Amino acid sequence: MHPLNDDIAYARIHPAIGIARVGNSTHEDGWFYGPEVPDPPAEEPGFHKDERGAIKRQAVRFRIYGYGADGRVVRELTTADPQVHIEWSVHVANKKAAWYEFSLPLDIPDMKDHPEPRRNAKVTDRASLVVDPGRKTLTAGGKQVVEFTGGSFLGEPVPLGRMHTDADGRLVVLGGLGKSRNPKGGELISYGNNDGWCDDTSDGPVTATVTVGGKSVRVDPAWVVVAPPNYAPDVKTLRTLYDLLYDLFVTQGTLAPPKTVNFDRDVKPILHRFCELQWVNKGFAAHFGFGGPQHFLAPDHLARLASPSPTYEELRRQVYTALRDYKRDGRSPMPWPWIYGDGMASRPKSDLQYLALSPTQDSVLLSWMKGQFDTTPWKGFPRRLEDAPPADQPALLDRAALDFCLADAFHPGCEVTWPIRHATMYTEPLRIRHRPAGTPEPDYGATLGQARALGPDGPLHAQGPGDLTRWMAVPWQTDTASCRSGYESNANLGPRYDPYLPTFWPARVPNHVLKESDYRIVNEQASGGHAAQADREAAFARRASWLRGLKGDYKAQLKQAVAEWQDFGIVEVRPYTVGDGRFPERMQVESTPGFPLAGVSDNRNLSAVHVPAATAAVDALTVQVAAEILALTGLSADEVTIGYFDKLDPFGEDAGPAPEGGS
């Protein structure tokens, strides 16, 4: 208990942006809390699926912290204190089908003369395309469960999840079950713009009314985003959503950059992420992975990188200058990181074809390169939120939610996309600006172009339910099945073609994984001398295509992904127990997929080669073109998915005539 609580001037909900994820487990315990610290311990193998193989939902837990008039954290407000009363409100919605198509981010130069048409343009009743269950409320401290029901799509009910509170009155939000649907049964033709379809991702405001000792306390609201699953939950991408937003607010002057660069805290995590992508992409494994030429975490190598001595200045310089600089590198695929960017297309025309680290990350690495950094050991983040003092907990919650989200290519992305990087969307760092209830958004017309989108009367200001996720792919599974590596057009194949790199989003949607059967070979004590050790090394070097469970042509694979997304494996942390130092102490291993894989090549769907729609339309693909592609790549027929990928043709130059049908 606390005495009179007039030391609390106001309160805030944290995380400011919370991330939930869909899952198809219907068990009462078929869900788990999302990360609440930036570096949580790994879960045990098998944790993310139930015994039937269904994927558990990731819930987000919101907490309320009381602040003093001086802006310091006083304490968390929970119903364990009888003086505290909390009523929560959540209003999520899904507006994807009623919004505009996605080609490329509307805020990049490539889109200046390319307005986006509406999805489902033939549907005049636009409200019928919006799944909106309305605002739901919940009194904290009880056992009430409130379902996000009441919304529909083209007349068909679409539930968006539920909410309840934990024993201390904190809000727990679960999203949908990952079900996508088309009430009219139309086909899937696109990675992200499929008319007639909807899914059960969503987003919207999270608010609360709080009284402490009978006195009303102002509460700064939060936002919830319900995203697709995280198939590699222990891998962070090189530029996370937190990195992006931290850089945004540092640039705006509302957050301060670190006063001094510390190697352990600021530099090593970036190097570590390069290495950890070895578990989800074979190209990164060969170069930055264990035993690779740039395995930054090898003890001797790491010791040199961590030294500010002039002796290692050139080593640091070579790492720094290997990173992409848009002014210098233009469209070159060679600089690091080998990840696609916002302007990615099959025949590069954009300087944004590939990703660069954020300016703040670059500034940190520049100081490191110059030897201007601190080597004081950093103890790291607490492993549990409860291990941190209350004053530190809000910032940990805010960061943890976003550190496992992507700011790689906004093409469109996995959780949210490009509008999130505009400061007009926020009232303060990380806190989304809410549109007042009952305030309608303008009608932007039949198309939405760059000038209107970025203008003072555009959609990048106060947000309403469903406004963050409406820009995303519909349904989400078609984009997940299109998040591949080594995309190329048949015009650019040859001996320098790499099926592994560049890549889209392997930290959320893996490309190539260490199979459980290969892990078992690696994790056995070698008893057959050199030959047995060679077998272990071969098993460790092998990677299987994560998409090998999909079959047929591209459209058939999209359909299968919508129906069977839960059958993809989850990349999990496993220990290396032999103890001889020949392999990493921790490995990340694909759980056994639910697809029938007997007789299926580990490399099925390894590569994706784009051809114009007119070529692909003749008997799916002419024998001659297929033979030429296979000869140029050196791959077999089941290793290459050949077809027209609209993800690689943002302006429809290869698309041919528009297809008939749609809604």
XYZ file of C-alpha atoms in Angstrom:
663
model
C 0.000 0.000 0.000
C 0.994 3.587 -0.541
C 0.039 6.705 1.406
C -1.816 9.508 -0.283
C -0.704 9.374 -3.899
C -0.479 13.060 -4.734
C 3.163 12.423 -5.689
C 1.773 11.053 -8.959
C 1.058 13.884 -11.390
C 0.167 11.771 -14.401
C 0.551 8.254 -15.785
C 1.639 6.578 -19.009
C 0.920 3.230 -20.609
C 3.946 1.146 -21.636
C 4.987 -0.173 -24.055
C 4.020 2.911 -26.034
C 3.655 0.695 -29.115
C 2.902 -2.896 -28.183
C 3.286 -5.800 -30.600
C 1.019 -8.848 -30.559
C 1.213 -11.618 -33.176
C -1.357 -13.948 -34.653
C -1.295 -17.692 -34.024
C -3.720 -20.521 -34.694
C -3.542 -22.323 -31.364
C -6.987 -22.409 -29.770
C -5.827 -23.912 -26.473
C -6.532 -21.789 -23.439
C -2.781 -21.645 -22.803
C -1.920 -21.380 -26.504
C -0.363 -17.943 -26.125
C 2.645 -16.297 -24.485
C 3.870 -12.842 -23.531
C 5.967 -11.018 -26.075
C 9.423 -9.673 -25.114
C 9.405 -7.285 -22.149
C 13.168 -6.690 -22.083
C 15.450 -6.199 -25.105
C 17.509 -9.330 -24.431
C 15.232 -11.994 -22.907
C 16.408 -15.570 -22.375
C 15.536 -17.995 -25.158
C 12.539 -20.237 -24.660
C 12.862 -24.007 -24.612
C 12.569 -25.854 -27.953
C 8.942 -26.493 -28.812
C 7.697 -23.513 -26.820
C 6.159 -21.598 -29.727
C 3.847 -24.371 -30.938
C 1.318 -26.457 -29.033
C 1.236 -30.249 -29.046
C -0.912 -30.256 -32.204
C 1.660 -28.162 -34.072
C -0.427 -24.989 -33.991
C 1.439 -21.702 -33.498
C 0.814 -19.924 -30.213
C -0.281 -16.312 -30.242
C 2.111 -13.679 -28.940
C 0.291 -11.452 -26.474
C 1.343 -7.967 -25.489
C 1.027 -6.895 -21.855
C 0.461 -3.196 -21.147
C 1.395 -1.619 -17.821
C 0.677 1.799 -16.314
C 3.394 3.808 -14.587
C 2.824 6.835 -12.412
C 5.094 9.846 -12.972
C 5.891 12.808 -10.771
C 5.597 16.410 -11.873
C 9.334 16.363 -12.605
C 8.893 13.529 -15.120
C 10.460 10.811 -12.977
C 8.855 7.392 -12.600
C 7.259 7.010 -9.187
C 5.989 3.420 -9.486
C 3.880 1.035 -11.505
C 0.157 1.358 -10.838
C -1.557 -1.997 -10.376
C -4.717 -3.255 -8.767
C -2.569 -4.967 -6.139
C -2.858 -1.523 -4.524
C -6.504 -1.214 -3.363
C -6.311 2.548 -3.882
C -5.826 2.040 -7.643
C -8.760 1.536 -9.997
C -8.174 0.973 -13.731
C -10.529 0.659 -16.674
C -8.898 -0.318 -19.965
C -10.159 0.400 -23.485
C -8.948 -1.030 -26.794
C -10.211 -0.258 -30.285
C -8.587 -2.345 -33.006
C -9.621 -2.585 -36.642
C -8.457 -3.978 -39.972
C -8.725 -1.512 -42.891
C -6.419 -3.162 -45.416
C -9.053 -4.040 -48.008
C -10.519 -0.517 -47.961
C -7.164 1.236 -48.299
C -4.800 1.751 -51.247
C -2.538 -0.737 -52.973
C 1.115 -0.951 -52.073
C 3.840 -0.754 -54.719
C 6.714 1.037 -52.977
C 6.760 3.501 -50.042
C 5.030 6.698 -51.085
C 7.699 8.798 -49.377
C 10.631 7.783 -51.614
C 11.577 9.561 -54.884
C 10.677 6.510 -56.980
C 6.968 7.056 -56.219
C 6.741 10.729 -57.204
C 4.638 10.037 -60.302
C 2.994 6.785 -59.238
C -0.256 7.298 -57.316
C -1.721 4.175 -55.751
C -5.250 3.016 -56.696
C -7.704 1.749 -54.143
C -7.869 -1.902 -53.294
C -11.235 -3.417 -54.193
C -11.981 -0.348 -56.290
C -15.221 -1.839 -57.630
C -16.767 -2.138 -54.166
C -18.842 0.991 -53.582
C -19.781 0.166 -49.980
C -16.339 0.908 -48.576
C -17.457 0.349 -44.989
C -18.148 -3.308 -45.824
C -14.403 -3.750 -46.385
C -13.447 -2.555 -42.888
C -13.357 -5.010 -39.994
C -14.183 -2.832 -36.981
C -15.507 -4.440 -33.791
C -15.702 -1.062 -32.068
C -14.206 0.162 -28.825
C -14.074 -2.472 -26.091
C -13.679 -1.776 -22.368
C -12.540 -3.899 -19.452
C -12.313 -3.261 -15.712
C -8.929 -4.359 -14.409
C -8.547 -6.903 -11.668
C -11.315 -9.328 -12.562
C -11.403 -12.494 -14.641
C -13.406 -10.993 -17.490
C -12.366 -11.808 -21.069
C -13.521 -9.385 -23.762
C -13.568 -10.618 -27.347
C -12.857 -8.300 -30.283
C -15.972 -9.458 -32.106
C -18.669 -7.557 -33.932
C -16.670 -6.618 -37.024
C -17.219 -8.133 -40.455
C -15.789 -8.233 -43.967
C -18.227 -8.227 -46.884
C -20.854 -9.437 -44.442
C -18.787 -12.271 -42.959
C -17.904 -11.992 -39.246
C -14.180 -11.592 -38.585
C -13.006 -11.788 -34.951
C -9.794 -9.878 -34.207
C -8.734 -11.407 -30.895
C -9.444 -10.651 -27.264
C -8.239 -8.961 -24.096
C -8.112 -9.682 -20.382
C -6.077 -8.510 -17.394
C -3.484 -10.353 -15.359
C -3.659 -10.783 -11.591
C -2.372 -7.236 -11.041
C -4.679 -5.519 -13.520
C -2.226 -5.191 -16.398
C -3.852 -5.385 -19.825
C -3.166 -8.463 -21.959
C -4.072 -8.214 -25.675
C -4.172 -11.187 -28.038
C -4.680 -10.825 -31.779
C -6.472 -13.029 -34.267
C -5.975 -16.672 -35.153
C -4.173 -15.960 -38.430
C -7.142 -16.828 -40.617
C -7.391 -15.138 -44.003
C -10.469 -15.397 -46.162
C -12.209 -14.405 -49.366
C -15.997 -14.709 -49.007
C -16.322 -14.964 -52.793
C -13.533 -17.506 -53.205
C -11.285 -15.434 -55.494
C -7.710 -16.486 -56.236
C -4.479 -15.032 -54.900
C -2.368 -13.283 -57.512
C -0.135 -10.870 -55.600
C 2.310 -10.691 -52.722
C 0.256 -7.910 -51.154
C -2.700 -6.621 -53.180
C -5.335 -9.351 -53.393
C -8.814 -7.973 -53.921
C -11.630 -9.773 -52.149
C -9.357 -10.937 -49.318
C -8.961 -9.960 -45.677
C -6.951 -11.218 -42.709
C -7.225 -10.792 -38.930
C -4.205 -8.625 -38.195
C -5.151 -5.223 -36.781
C -4.064 -2.199 -34.787
C -5.514 0.583 -32.729
C -5.442 2.786 -29.622
C -5.045 1.509 -26.068
C -6.362 3.864 -23.407
C -7.129 3.728 -19.710
C -8.919 5.695 -17.027
C -7.195 5.569 -13.641
C -8.036 6.768 -10.179
C -5.607 6.626 -7.256
C -7.198 7.074 -3.860
C -10.339 8.319 -5.607
C -8.415 10.977 -7.506
C -8.450 10.882 -11.304
C -5.023 10.655 -12.954
C -4.308 11.643 -16.565
C -3.040 8.677 -18.586
C -1.009 9.024 -21.775
C -2.327 6.358 -24.177
C -0.548 3.662 -26.170
C -1.073 1.678 -29.372
C -1.280 -2.018 -30.181
C -0.213 -3.628 -33.455
C -1.220 -7.213 -34.248
C 1.343 -8.598 -36.688
C 2.217 -11.905 -38.383
C 4.159 -14.551 -36.438
C 7.861 -14.267 -35.748
C 9.382 -17.428 -37.208
C 12.868 -16.632 -35.825
C 12.060 -15.183 -32.388
C 15.649 -14.976 -31.126
C 17.178 -13.244 -34.167
C 17.268 -9.459 -34.449
C 17.570 -7.752 -37.783
C 20.400 -5.304 -38.446
C 18.197 -2.223 -38.287
C 15.272 -2.876 -35.977
C 12.147 -0.764 -35.718
C 13.547 0.608 -32.464
C 16.760 1.614 -34.274
C 14.713 3.409 -36.907
C 12.557 5.333 -34.437
C 15.455 6.125 -32.115
C 17.244 7.633 -35.104
C 14.100 9.566 -36.085
C 13.822 11.234 -32.698
C 17.557 11.809 -32.345
C 17.404 13.579 -35.710
C 14.373 15.569 -34.514
C 16.245 16.561 -31.377
C 13.698 15.019 -29.003
C 16.016 12.169 -27.944
C 19.706 12.505 -27.190
C 22.327 10.294 -28.833
C 24.752 8.503 -26.500
C 27.222 10.969 -25.005
C 30.027 8.508 -25.593
C 30.128 5.395 -27.740
C 30.593 2.267 -25.670
C 31.808 -0.833 -27.498
C 29.787 -3.387 -25.543
C 26.574 -1.359 -25.518
C 26.612 0.353 -28.928
C 28.991 -1.397 -31.336
C 29.048 -5.065 -30.429
C 25.257 -5.513 -30.833
C 25.495 -4.419 -34.488
C 28.366 -6.825 -35.153
C 26.494 -9.554 -33.283
C 23.431 -9.172 -35.516
C 25.509 -9.651 -38.656
C 26.696 -12.947 -37.196
C 23.320 -14.110 -35.889
C 21.772 -13.869 -39.351
C 23.794 -17.042 -40.027
C 20.828 -19.016 -38.629
C 18.359 -17.691 -41.180
C 20.389 -17.089 -44.363
C 23.144 -19.259 -45.829
C 24.986 -16.338 -47.411
C 25.314 -14.614 -44.042
C 26.299 -17.985 -42.525
C 29.167 -18.431 -44.979
C 30.574 -14.927 -44.504
C 29.619 -13.764 -41.006
C 28.819 -17.096 -39.371
C 30.894 -19.379 -37.191
C 34.240 -19.992 -38.885
C 33.535 -17.449 -41.626
C 35.985 -14.737 -42.734
C 33.998 -12.028 -40.921
C 32.856 -13.924 -37.832
C 33.088 -10.877 -35.602
C 32.316 -12.898 -32.460
C 35.337 -15.205 -32.711
C 37.210 -14.378 -29.460
C 40.496 -13.256 -31.022
C 38.732 -11.266 -33.744
C 36.355 -9.664 -31.252
C 39.249 -8.676 -28.993
C 40.895 -6.788 -31.876
C 37.629 -5.113 -32.857
C 37.058 -4.074 -29.243
C 40.441 -2.382 -28.943
C 40.756 1.365 -29.668
C 44.469 0.884 -30.335
C 45.829 2.464 -33.548
C 47.205 -1.010 -34.292
C 43.703 -2.082 -35.320
C 42.540 1.144 -36.939
C 42.714 -0.310 -40.446
C 40.757 -3.378 -39.335
C 38.021 -1.126 -37.988
C 38.172 1.031 -41.116
C 37.679 -1.949 -43.413
C 34.559 -2.970 -41.531
C 33.184 0.572 -41.585
C 33.942 1.268 -45.240
C 32.359 -2.046 -46.235
C 28.989 -0.626 -45.125
C 26.650 0.898 -47.671
C 26.704 4.655 -48.270
C 23.962 5.706 -50.678
C 25.957 8.660 -52.007
C 28.892 6.401 -52.819
C 27.341 3.059 -53.662
C 24.165 3.794 -55.577
C 22.757 0.485 -56.764
C 25.690 -1.775 -55.983
C 24.755 -5.020 -54.208
C 28.254 -5.484 -52.783
C 28.388 -3.198 -49.702
C 26.978 -4.465 -46.412
C 24.328 -5.235 -45.383
C 23.213 -7.598 -48.124
C 19.542 -6.811 -47.547
C 17.015 -5.332 -49.952
C 15.879 -1.740 -49.501
C 12.729 0.311 -49.967
C 13.212 0.724 -53.727
C 13.878 -2.940 -54.494
C 12.886 -4.149 -57.960
C 14.054 -7.002 -60.157
C 15.992 -4.723 -62.506
C 17.500 -2.109 -60.187
C 16.484 1.426 -61.039
C 16.588 2.934 -57.574
C 19.436 4.048 -55.342
C 17.301 2.560 -52.555
C 17.555 -0.944 -54.030
C 19.466 -2.075 -50.915
C 19.433 -1.272 -47.216
C 21.751 1.060 -45.300
C 22.070 1.275 -41.535
C 20.479 4.271 -39.833
C 22.440 7.541 -39.592
C 22.682 7.060 -35.833
C 24.098 3.560 -36.256
C 26.505 4.939 -38.845
C 27.603 7.696 -36.470
C 28.286 5.132 -33.739
C 30.370 3.009 -36.098
C 32.240 6.042 -37.419
C 33.317 6.943 -33.879
C 34.332 3.345 -33.347
C 36.326 3.310 -36.574
C 38.234 6.400 -35.401
C 39.009 4.729 -32.076
C 36.798 7.232 -30.241
C 34.921 4.823 -28.006
C 34.758 3.623 -24.437
C 35.801 0.078 -23.519
C 34.238 0.016 -20.054
C 32.398 -3.328 -19.686
C 28.627 -2.973 -19.913
C 26.531 -5.308 -17.813
C 23.823 -5.520 -20.453
C 20.054 -5.419 -20.185
C 18.317 -7.233 -17.335
C 17.029 -10.647 -18.348
C 13.661 -10.027 -16.678
C 11.719 -6.800 -16.285
C 11.390 -7.435 -12.547
C 15.190 -7.274 -12.242
C 15.185 -3.604 -13.313
C 14.313 -0.721 -10.990
C 10.865 0.768 -11.692
C 12.433 3.922 -13.117
C 14.049 1.872 -15.909
C 11.103 -0.374 -16.732
C 9.102 1.915 -19.081
C 12.041 2.434 -21.455
C 12.834 -1.292 -21.420
C 9.237 -2.147 -22.321
C 9.166 0.420 -25.124
C 12.401 -0.848 -26.626
C 11.722 -4.567 -26.198
C 8.477 -4.336 -28.147
C 10.187 -2.706 -31.138
C 13.592 -4.409 -31.041
C 12.121 -7.600 -32.472
C 10.363 -5.778 -35.332
C 11.692 -4.897 -38.765
C 12.804 -1.678 -40.341
C 14.501 -3.443 -43.199
C 12.940 -2.987 -46.603
C 9.558 -1.320 -46.178
C 8.309 -3.413 -49.081
C 5.917 -3.168 -47.261
C 7.459 -4.990 -44.246
C 6.246 -7.368 -41.558
C 4.733 -5.424 -38.655
C 4.300 -1.862 -39.937
C 5.626 0.107 -42.866
C 6.945 3.479 -44.005
C 4.493 5.961 -42.342
C 5.969 4.915 -38.984
C 9.147 6.898 -39.780
C 7.345 10.267 -39.972
C 7.486 12.467 -36.866
C 4.015 13.864 -37.596
C 2.627 10.504 -36.479
C 3.706 11.095 -32.853
C 2.895 13.324 -29.907
C 6.291 12.488 -28.369
C 8.954 9.849 -29.013
C 7.347 6.461 -29.705
C 3.815 7.582 -28.764
C 1.368 7.516 -31.667
C -0.852 10.562 -32.141
C -4.502 9.478 -31.676
C -7.354 10.742 -33.809
C -10.184 11.832 -31.509
C -13.105 9.433 -31.522
C -15.834 10.508 -33.918
C -13.468 12.577 -36.059
C -13.685 11.188 -39.606
C -10.643 10.967 -41.831
C -10.821 12.801 -45.184
C -11.682 10.843 -48.303
C -8.455 10.852 -50.292
C -10.124 9.884 -53.548
C -9.748 7.069 -56.044
C -5.958 7.260 -55.899
C -3.444 8.398 -53.310
C -0.305 10.075 -54.618
C 2.877 11.212 -52.976
C 1.980 14.886 -52.626
C -1.316 14.200 -50.839
C 0.122 11.372 -48.744
C 2.905 13.607 -47.422
C 0.833 16.783 -47.241
C -0.624 18.572 -44.230
C -4.048 17.084 -44.966
C -2.691 13.595 -45.641
C -2.798 10.386 -43.588
C 0.495 10.857 -41.708
C -0.902 12.693 -38.716
C -3.431 11.592 -36.088
C -4.204 7.885 -36.417
C -7.357 5.871 -35.889
C -8.060 2.164 -35.424
C -6.503 0.118 -38.215
C -4.489 3.005 -39.657
C -0.992 1.543 -39.151
C -1.620 -1.913 -40.607
C -3.815 -0.770 -43.509
C -0.690 -0.151 -45.609
C 0.431 -3.754 -45.202
C 0.014 -6.778 -47.478
C -3.392 -8.430 -47.695
C -3.431 -11.187 -46.725
C -0.215 -11.248 -44.712
C 0.652 -14.836 -45.684
C 1.189 -13.966 -49.346
C 3.934 -11.509 -48.440
C 5.475 -13.971 -46.000
C 5.654 -16.532 -48.807
C 7.297 -13.884 -51.004
C 10.009 -12.829 -48.511
C 12.767 -14.651 -50.346
C 16.434 -14.195 -51.098
C 18.385 -14.073 -54.337
C 15.493 -12.570 -56.303
C 16.602 -11.812 -59.834
C 15.158 -11.243 -63.277
C 16.084 -13.615 -66.053
C 17.884 -10.668 -67.688
C 20.610 -10.595 -65.026
C 21.564 -14.240 -64.497
C 25.069 -15.594 -64.882
C 28.064 -16.912 -62.962
C 27.860 -14.108 -60.390
C 24.245 -14.884 -59.510
C 23.867 -15.782 -55.807
C 20.656 -17.600 -54.779
C 21.242 -16.683 -51.117
C 21.860 -12.942 -51.266
C 20.606 -10.248 -51.126
C 17.630 -11.044 -48.934
C 14.443 -9.476 -47.603
C 13.553 -10.179 -43.932
C 15.284 -13.344 -42.731
C 15.158 -12.280 -39.070
C 11.364 -12.670 -39.154
C 10.890 -14.896 -42.220
C 13.905 -17.227 -42.586
C 15.477 -18.111 -45.920
C 17.768 -21.037 -45.084
C 17.835 -22.961 -41.819
C 19.799 -25.606 -39.946
C 17.541 -28.665 -39.884
C 16.981 -30.630 -36.709
C 18.449 -33.770 -38.304
C 21.662 -31.910 -39.202
C 21.837 -30.411 -35.722
C 21.761 -33.931 -34.258
C 24.723 -34.932 -36.444
C 26.678 -31.853 -35.353
C 25.819 -32.413 -31.708
C 27.231 -35.937 -31.579
C 30.676 -36.759 -30.256
C 32.796 -37.719 -33.269
C 34.031 -41.299 -32.890
C 35.084 -42.113 -36.450
C 38.132 -39.909 -36.765
C 38.582 -37.385 -39.563
C 35.745 -38.747 -41.710
C 33.218 -38.400 -38.893
C 34.394 -34.859 -38.177
C 34.005 -34.033 -41.870
C 30.419 -35.300 -41.715
C 29.718 -33.000 -38.766
C 31.217 -30.020 -40.558
C 29.186 -30.796 -43.673
C 26.004 -31.043 -41.593
C 26.736 -27.701 -39.922
C 27.388 -26.016 -43.261
C 24.172 -27.356 -44.789
C 21.103 -25.183 -44.793
C 17.648 -26.131 -45.994
C 15.256 -23.806 -47.787
C 12.699 -22.689 -45.206
C 10.101 -22.521 -48.006
C 10.721 -26.097 -49.175
C 7.286 -27.155 -47.944
C 5.577 -25.075 -50.648
C 4.906 -26.744 -53.981
C 3.685 -25.842 -57.441
C 3.952 -22.524 -59.242
C 4.005 -19.176 -57.471
C 0.226 -18.745 -57.312
C -0.178 -22.261 -55.970
C 2.417 -21.476 -53.315
C 0.528 -18.339 -52.257
C -2.647 -20.369 -51.827
C -0.833 -23.027 -49.832
C 0.825 -20.442 -47.584
C -2.556 -18.958 -46.668
C -3.860 -22.392 -45.706
C -0.743 -23.917 -44.127
C 1.319 -21.040 -42.683
C 1.349 -22.765 -39.306
C 3.352 -25.681 -40.786
C 6.517 -23.634 -41.275
C 9.228 -24.429 -38.745
C 10.208 -22.070 -35.929
C 13.921 -21.314 -35.551
C 14.782 -22.229 -31.940
C 17.892 -22.023 -29.768
C 19.570 -25.374 -29.061
C 22.736 -26.055 -27.031
C 25.915 -27.595 -28.373
C 26.624 -30.175 -25.700
C 29.772 -31.920 -27.003
C 31.973 -29.265 -25.467
C 34.934 -29.532 -27.812
C 34.731 -25.949 -29.094
C 34.400 -27.056 -32.711
C 30.946 -25.486 -33.121
C 28.994 -22.619 -31.500
C 27.855 -23.124 -27.927
C 24.349 -22.110 -29.013
C 22.814 -22.920 -32.367
C 19.494 -21.905 -33.816
C 17.676 -24.831 -35.360
C 14.464 -25.176 -37.349
C 11.743 -27.095 -35.530
C 10.327 -29.975 -37.558
C 7.958 -28.472 -40.159
C 4.399 -29.710 -40.437
C 4.601 -30.166 -44.212
C 5.015 -33.664 -45.687
C 8.674 -33.494 -46.759
C 9.512 -37.118 -47.543
C 11.438 -37.126 -50.820
C 11.470 -33.324 -51.015
C 14.807 -31.670 -51.775
C 16.186 -29.437 -49.042
C 16.702 -26.845 -51.778
C 13.177 -26.755 -53.153
C 12.199 -23.107 -53.739
C 15.765 -21.999 -53.010
C 15.762 -19.393 -55.768
C 13.185 -17.071 -57.320
C 13.626 -15.839 -60.910
C 11.277 -13.214 -62.269
C 10.127 -13.281 -65.885
C 7.652 -10.970 -67.627
C 4.026 -12.023 -67.285
C 3.719 -12.518 -71.033
C 6.503 -15.107 -70.902
C 5.098 -16.834 -67.855
C 1.614 -17.001 -69.374
C 2.543 -19.448 -72.119
C 2.076 -22.922 -70.665
C 3.060 -21.432 -67.300
C 6.557 -21.006 -68.756
C 8.028 -22.041 -72.059
C 10.416 -24.969 -71.945
C 13.070 -22.926 -73.699
C 13.021 -20.077 -71.173
C 13.049 -22.527 -68.255
C 16.008 -24.396 -69.705
C 17.925 -21.159 -70.212
C 17.307 -20.062 -66.622
C 18.373 -23.402 -65.181
C 21.520 -23.372 -67.282
C 22.416 -19.835 -66.196
C 21.814 -20.488 -62.482
C 23.236 -24.005 -62.365
C 20.207 -25.049 -60.305
C 17.676 -27.828 -60.856
C 14.013 -27.359 -61.698
C 12.717 -27.847 -58.145
C 15.281 -25.396 -56.757
C 14.011 -22.460 -58.820
C 10.578 -20.895 -58.652
C 10.216 -19.239 -62.047
C 7.357 -16.862 -62.711
C 6.021 -13.343 -62.667
C 6.485 -11.771 -59.206
C 4.638 -8.494 -58.847
C 6.793 -7.769 -55.783
C 9.660 -7.255 -58.224
C 7.614 -5.219 -60.688
C 6.258 -2.297 -58.641
C 5.136 -0.256 -61.652
C 3.657 -3.118 -63.649
C 6.099 -2.812 -66.526
C 6.251 -6.589 -66.918
C 2.667 -7.299 -65.957
C 0.914 -7.180 -69.290
C -2.880 -6.616 -69.453
C -4.711 -6.293 -66.143
C -6.427 -9.540 -65.092
C -10.174 -9.810 -65.301
C -12.281 -10.321 -62.206
C -11.764 -9.060 -58.689
C -14.403 -7.481 -56.505
